[in-house]
Amino acid sequence: MIQIQVPATSANLGSGFDALGLALTLYNRVWMEEYDGILISSRDAVPIPTDASNLIFWAASRLYEECGRKMPGLRIIQENHIPMASGLGSSSACIVAGLLGANRLLGSPLGKSDLIHLAAKIEGHPDNTTPAISGGLVASAVEGERVYSISVPVSEKIRFAVFHPPFELKTEQARSVLPRQYSREDVVYNLSRSALMIASLFSGETENLRVAVQDKVHQPYRLGLIPDAETVFRLTYELGSLGTYISGAGPTIIAMIDSEVEASFAAQAMPHLESRGVRGWDLWILQTDSQGAVISLGTPME
Ligand code: HSE
């Protein structure tokens, strides 16, 4: 079997709506081989579709189709660590696993840039799929059928404190509350901040991040869909966040922190949240993944 490891991703980073994203050190693993039929199972308790509607299977079949090949059927084993419908790129991880796995099964007919285009086309926007493939901090732009992207490393001193709530939010719902049009002032507000974000994360100019996360395109409209979001935002800044934003379409909230405050931030955050009546959230302190999806040969360890 082949094994595909795909990182979680955090899109938008506040101001870079549908354009910026980064890969995080939290991974799903998928094992795949050609099979006479469809045999899909999970190594954990996460419920997954086990028929042709499974997103990994569906993406793999799209790749076979794209290459003009008939897919015989697949055996897929999933190990899920990226929570679903949480703003951490779980559907992109499935799409990327299906595409990269199928591409390898066919002898790698498509190159990395073809896979980046196809993944973005399936997902509808490139800001999660591209970092899931490339790793690092990624700026992407879609022109016609093509994705133009660049991946750069994030300064070593930045950590991502991921606040994951005990409820889901579907991307379609989070997109449905956004306006159809924006003023020129709001567009300039976001453009300037997203440019500041990518340069500041790359260079480590962390004092810019508090301004760079601000946006007028999606977060003000989505905050009301996330119970306790304002309490979480306020607490992160009290504990030293450099910049806090809704990850992707939410509901996960991420605070960027200096590695030097990681231990004290981690120790204080949950007790403080609980004392303010916010319960059931998880906190993970992650770093940027710089590799992106990795394919190797192997079977799941028992
Ligand atoms: N950029 C997307 C959004 C990410 O904010 O709706 C969700 O996949």
Coordinates of C-alpha atoms and ligand atoms in Angstrom, one line a residue:
M1 CA 0.0 0.0 0.0
I2 CA 1.1 3.6 -0.3
Q3 CA 0.8 6.0 2.7
I4 CA -0.1 9.6 2.3
Q5 CA 0.4 12.0 5.2
V6 CA -1.4 15.4 4.8
P7 CA -1.1 18.3 7.2
A8 CA -3.9 20.4 8.6
T9 CA -4.1 23.9 7.2
S10 CA -5.3 27.3 8.4
A11 CA -6.6 29.6 5.7
N12 CA -7.2 33.3 5.5
L13 CA -5.0 34.2 8.5
G14 CA -7.5 37.0 9.1
S15 CA -6.9 39.4 6.3
G16 CA -6.0 37.1 3.4
F17 CA -9.5 35.8 2.6
D18 CA -9.3 33.0 0.0
A19 CA -5.7 33.8 -0.7
L20 CA -3.4 33.0 2.3
G21 CA -3.0 29.7 4.2
L22 CA -0.4 27.7 6.1
A23 CA 0.3 24.1 6.9
L24 CA 0.3 23.0 10.6
T25 CA 1.9 20.1 12.4
L26 CA -1.3 18.1 12.8
Y27 CA -1.8 15.2 10.3
N28 CA -4.2 12.8 8.7
R29 CA -2.8 9.6 7.3
V30 CA -4.3 7.6 4.5
W31 CA -3.3 4.2 3.1
M32 CA -4.4 3.3 -0.4
E33 CA -4.2 0.5 -3.0
E34 CA -6.0 -0.6 -6.1
Y35 CA -8.7 -3.1 -5.2
D36 CA -11.5 -5.0 -6.9
G37 CA -14.4 -2.9 -5.4
I38 CA -14.6 -0.3 -2.7
L39 CA -13.3 -1.1 0.7
I40 CA -13.0 1.9 3.0
S41 CA -12.3 1.8 6.7
S42 CA -11.1 4.0 9.5
R43 CA -8.5 3.4 12.2
D44 CA -10.4 5.6 14.7
A45 CA -13.9 6.3 15.9
V46 CA -14.4 9.2 13.4
P47 CA -17.4 8.3 11.3
I48 CA -16.6 8.4 7.6
P49 CA -18.5 7.5 4.4
T50 CA -17.5 4.0 3.3
D51 CA -19.0 4.2 -0.2
A52 CA -18.2 6.1 -3.4
S53 CA -19.3 9.4 -1.7
N54 CA -16.1 9.2 0.4
L55 CA -14.1 12.4 -0.4
I56 CA -10.8 10.6 -0.7
F57 CA -12.2 8.0 -3.0
W58 CA -14.1 10.7 -5.0
A59 CA -10.9 12.8 -5.5
A60 CA -8.9 9.7 -6.5
S61 CA -11.5 8.9 -9.1
R62 CA -11.3 12.5 -10.4
L63 CA -7.6 12.0 -10.9
Y64 CA -8.0 8.7 -12.8
E65 CA -10.6 10.5 -15.0
E66 CA -8.3 13.5 -15.6
C67 CA -5.6 11.1 -16.7
G68 CA -8.0 9.2 -19.0
R69 CA -7.7 6.0 -17.0
K70 CA -10.4 3.7 -15.6
M71 CA -10.2 3.3 -11.8
P72 CA -10.5 -0.4 -10.9
G73 CA -11.7 0.3 -7.3
L74 CA -9.7 1.2 -4.1
R75 CA -9.0 0.0 -0.7
I76 CA -8.6 3.0 1.6
I77 CA -7.7 3.1 5.3
Q78 CA -8.0 6.5 7.0
E79 CA -6.5 7.8 10.3
N80 CA -8.1 11.1 11.1
H81 CA -6.6 13.7 13.4
I82 CA -7.8 16.8 11.7
P83 CA -11.3 17.6 13.1
M84 CA -14.0 18.0 10.5
A85 CA -15.9 21.2 9.7
S86 CA -13.6 23.1 12.0
G87 CA -11.6 25.5 9.8
L88 CA -8.5 23.3 9.8
G89 CA -8.7 22.0 6.2
S90 CA -10.1 18.5 6.8
S91 CA -11.9 18.4 3.4
S92 CA -8.8 19.7 1.7
A93 CA -6.7 17.0 3.4
C94 CA -9.1 14.3 2.0
I95 CA -9.0 15.8 -1.5
V96 CA -5.2 16.1 -1.4
A97 CA -4.8 12.5 -0.1
G98 CA -7.1 11.2 -2.8
L99 CA -5.3 13.1 -5.6
L100 CA -1.7 12.4 -4.5
G101 CA -2.4 8.8 -3.7
A102 CA -4.1 8.1 -7.1
N103 CA -1.4 10.0 -8.9
R104 CA 1.3 7.7 -7.3
L105 CA -0.8 4.6 -8.1
L106 CA -0.7 5.6 -11.7
G107 CA 3.1 6.2 -11.7
S108 CA 3.0 10.0 -11.1
P109 CA 1.7 11.3 -14.5
L110 CA 0.8 14.7 -13.0
G111 CA 3.4 17.1 -11.6
K112 CA 3.0 19.2 -8.4
S113 CA 1.6 22.2 -10.1
D114 CA -1.1 20.1 -11.9
L115 CA -2.1 18.6 -8.6
I116 CA -2.3 22.1 -7.1
H117 CA -4.6 23.3 -9.8
L118 CA -6.8 20.2 -9.7
A119 CA -7.1 20.3 -5.9
A120 CA -8.1 24.0 -5.9
K121 CA -10.6 23.3 -8.7
I122 CA -12.3 20.6 -6.6
E123 CA -12.3 22.6 -3.4
G124 CA -13.3 25.8 -5.0
H125 CA -10.5 28.0 -3.5
P126 CA -6.8 27.3 -3.2
D127 CA -6.0 28.6 0.3
N128 CA -6.2 25.3 2.1
T129 CA -5.4 22.8 -0.7
T130 CA -2.1 24.5 -1.8
P131 CA -0.4 24.6 1.7
A132 CA -1.6 21.0 2.2
I133 CA 0.4 20.0 -0.8
S134 CA 3.4 22.4 -0.5
G135 CA 3.7 23.0 3.2
G136 CA 4.8 26.4 4.7
L137 CA 3.0 29.7 4.4
V138 CA 1.4 30.0 1.0
A139 CA 0.0 32.9 -1.0
S140 CA -2.2 31.7 -3.9
A141 CA -4.0 33.5 -6.8
V142 CA -6.3 31.9 -9.3
E143 CA -6.0 33.1 -12.9
G144 CA -8.3 31.2 -15.3
E145 CA -7.7 27.5 -14.7
R146 CA -4.3 28.0 -13.1
V147 CA -3.2 28.6 -9.5
Y148 CA -0.1 30.8 -9.1
S149 CA 1.4 30.2 -5.6
I150 CA 4.5 30.6 -3.5
S151 CA 5.4 28.8 -0.3
V152 CA 7.7 30.5 2.2
P153 CA 8.8 29.4 5.7
V154 CA 7.4 31.0 8.8
S155 CA 9.8 32.5 11.4
E156 CA 10.9 29.8 13.9
K157 CA 9.8 31.9 16.8
I158 CA 6.1 31.8 16.0
R159 CA 3.7 29.1 17.5
F160 CA 0.0 28.6 16.7
A161 CA -2.3 28.2 19.7
V162 CA -5.3 26.4 18.2
F163 CA -8.6 26.8 20.1
H164 CA -10.9 24.1 18.8
P165 CA -14.5 24.4 20.0
P166 CA -16.9 21.5 20.7
F167 CA -19.1 22.3 17.7
E168 CA -18.8 22.4 13.9
L169 CA -19.5 25.1 11.4
K170 CA -20.0 24.2 7.7
T171 CA -18.0 26.4 5.3
E172 CA -21.2 26.9 3.1
Q173 CA -23.0 28.4 6.1
A174 CA -20.0 30.6 7.0
R175 CA -19.8 31.8 3.4
S176 CA -23.5 32.5 3.2
V177 CA -23.4 35.3 5.7
L178 CA -20.8 37.3 3.7
P179 CA -21.8 40.4 1.7
R180 CA -21.7 40.3 -2.1
Q181 CA -19.9 43.6 -2.4
Y182 CA -17.4 45.6 -0.4
S183 CA -16.3 49.3 -0.4
R184 CA -13.0 50.4 -1.9
E185 CA -11.9 51.3 1.7
D186 CA -12.6 47.8 2.9
V187 CA -10.7 46.2 0.0
V188 CA -7.7 48.4 0.6
Y189 CA -7.9 47.7 4.4
N190 CA -7.6 43.9 3.7
L191 CA -5.1 44.1 0.8
S192 CA -2.6 46.1 2.9
R193 CA -3.0 43.8 5.9
S194 CA -2.6 40.5 3.9
A195 CA 0.6 41.8 2.3
L196 CA 1.8 42.8 5.8
M197 CA 0.8 39.4 7.1
I198 CA 2.9 37.3 4.7
A199 CA 6.0 39.5 5.0
S200 CA 5.8 39.7 8.8
L201 CA 5.3 35.9 9.3
F202 CA 8.2 35.2 7.0
S203 CA 10.6 37.8 8.5
G204 CA 9.5 37.4 12.2
E205 CA 8.4 41.1 12.5
T206 CA 5.9 39.9 15.1
E207 CA 4.8 43.4 16.2
N208 CA 3.0 43.8 12.9
L209 CA 0.8 40.7 13.4
R210 CA -1.8 42.4 15.6
V211 CA -2.6 44.8 12.7
A212 CA -2.1 42.2 10.0
V213 CA -4.9 39.8 11.3
Q214 CA -7.6 42.5 11.2
D215 CA -10.0 42.3 8.3
K216 CA -13.3 43.7 7.1
V217 CA -14.2 40.9 4.6
H218 CA -15.3 37.9 6.7
Q219 CA -14.5 37.9 10.4
P220 CA -16.9 40.6 11.5
Y221 CA -19.7 38.6 9.8
R222 CA -18.7 35.2 11.1
L223 CA -18.0 36.0 14.7
G224 CA -21.7 35.8 15.5
L225 CA -21.8 32.2 14.3
I226 CA -19.2 31.1 16.9
P227 CA -20.5 31.1 20.5
D228 CA -17.9 32.4 22.9
A229 CA -15.6 33.7 20.2
E230 CA -15.3 37.1 21.7
T231 CA -14.3 35.7 25.1
V232 CA -11.6 33.5 23.4
F233 CA -10.3 36.5 21.4
R234 CA -10.1 38.7 24.5
L235 CA -8.4 36.1 26.6
T236 CA -5.7 35.3 24.0
Y237 CA -4.7 39.0 23.9
E238 CA -4.6 39.1 27.7
L239 CA -2.2 36.1 27.6
G240 CA 0.1 37.7 25.1
S241 CA -1.2 36.7 21.6
L242 CA 0.6 38.5 18.8
G243 CA -2.5 38.3 16.6
T244 CA -5.7 36.2 16.8
Y245 CA -8.0 35.2 13.9
I246 CA -10.7 32.8 12.9
S247 CA -9.0 29.9 11.2
G248 CA -10.5 29.5 7.7
A249 CA -14.2 29.7 7.8
G250 CA -14.2 28.8 11.6
P251 CA -15.2 27.9 14.2
T252 CA -11.5 27.2 15.3
I253 CA -9.7 30.3 16.6
I254 CA -5.9 30.6 16.3
A255 CA -3.7 32.9 18.4
M256 CA -0.1 33.4 17.1
I257 CA 2.3 33.5 20.0
D258 CA 6.0 33.8 20.6
S259 CA 7.7 30.5 21.4
E260 CA 9.0 32.1 24.6
V261 CA 5.5 32.4 26.1
E262 CA 4.3 29.0 24.8
A263 CA 4.5 27.2 28.2
S264 CA 2.8 29.9 30.2
F265 CA 0.2 30.5 27.5
A266 CA -0.6 26.8 27.4
A267 CA -0.8 26.5 31.2
Q268 CA -3.1 29.5 31.7
A269 CA -5.5 29.5 28.7
M270 CA -7.9 26.6 29.5
P271 CA -8.3 27.4 33.3
H272 CA -9.0 31.0 32.4
L273 CA -11.5 30.1 29.7
E274 CA -13.3 27.7 32.1
S275 CA -13.4 30.3 34.8
R276 CA -15.3 32.5 32.2
G277 CA -17.8 29.8 31.6
V278 CA -16.3 28.6 28.2
R279 CA -16.2 24.8 28.4
G280 CA -15.4 21.9 26.1
W281 CA -12.8 23.6 23.9
D282 CA -9.4 21.9 23.1
L283 CA -6.1 23.8 22.9
W284 CA -3.2 22.5 20.8
I285 CA 0.0 24.4 20.4
L286 CA 1.3 23.7 16.8
Q287 CA 4.1 24.9 14.5
T288 CA 4.2 25.4 10.8
D289 CA 4.7 22.2 8.8
S290 CA 7.2 22.9 6.1
Q291 CA 7.0 19.7 4.0
G292 CA 3.4 19.5 3.0
A293 CA 1.9 16.1 2.0
V294 CA 4.3 13.2 2.0
I295 CA 3.9 9.9 0.2
S296 CA 5.7 6.7 1.1
L297 CA 5.3 3.0 0.9
G298 CA 3.9 1.2 3.9
T299 CA 1.0 -0.4 5.7
P300 CA -0.7 0.8 8.9
M301 CA 1.1 -0.3 12.1
E302 CA -1.2 -2.6 14.1
Ligands
HSE1 N1 -11.2 30.9 2.5 C1 -12.3 30.0 2.9 C2 -13.3 30.7 3.6 C3 -11.7 28.9 3.7 O1 -13.0 31.5 4.5 O2 -14.5 30.6 3.4 C4 -12.7 27.8 4.0 O3 -12.3 26.7 3.4

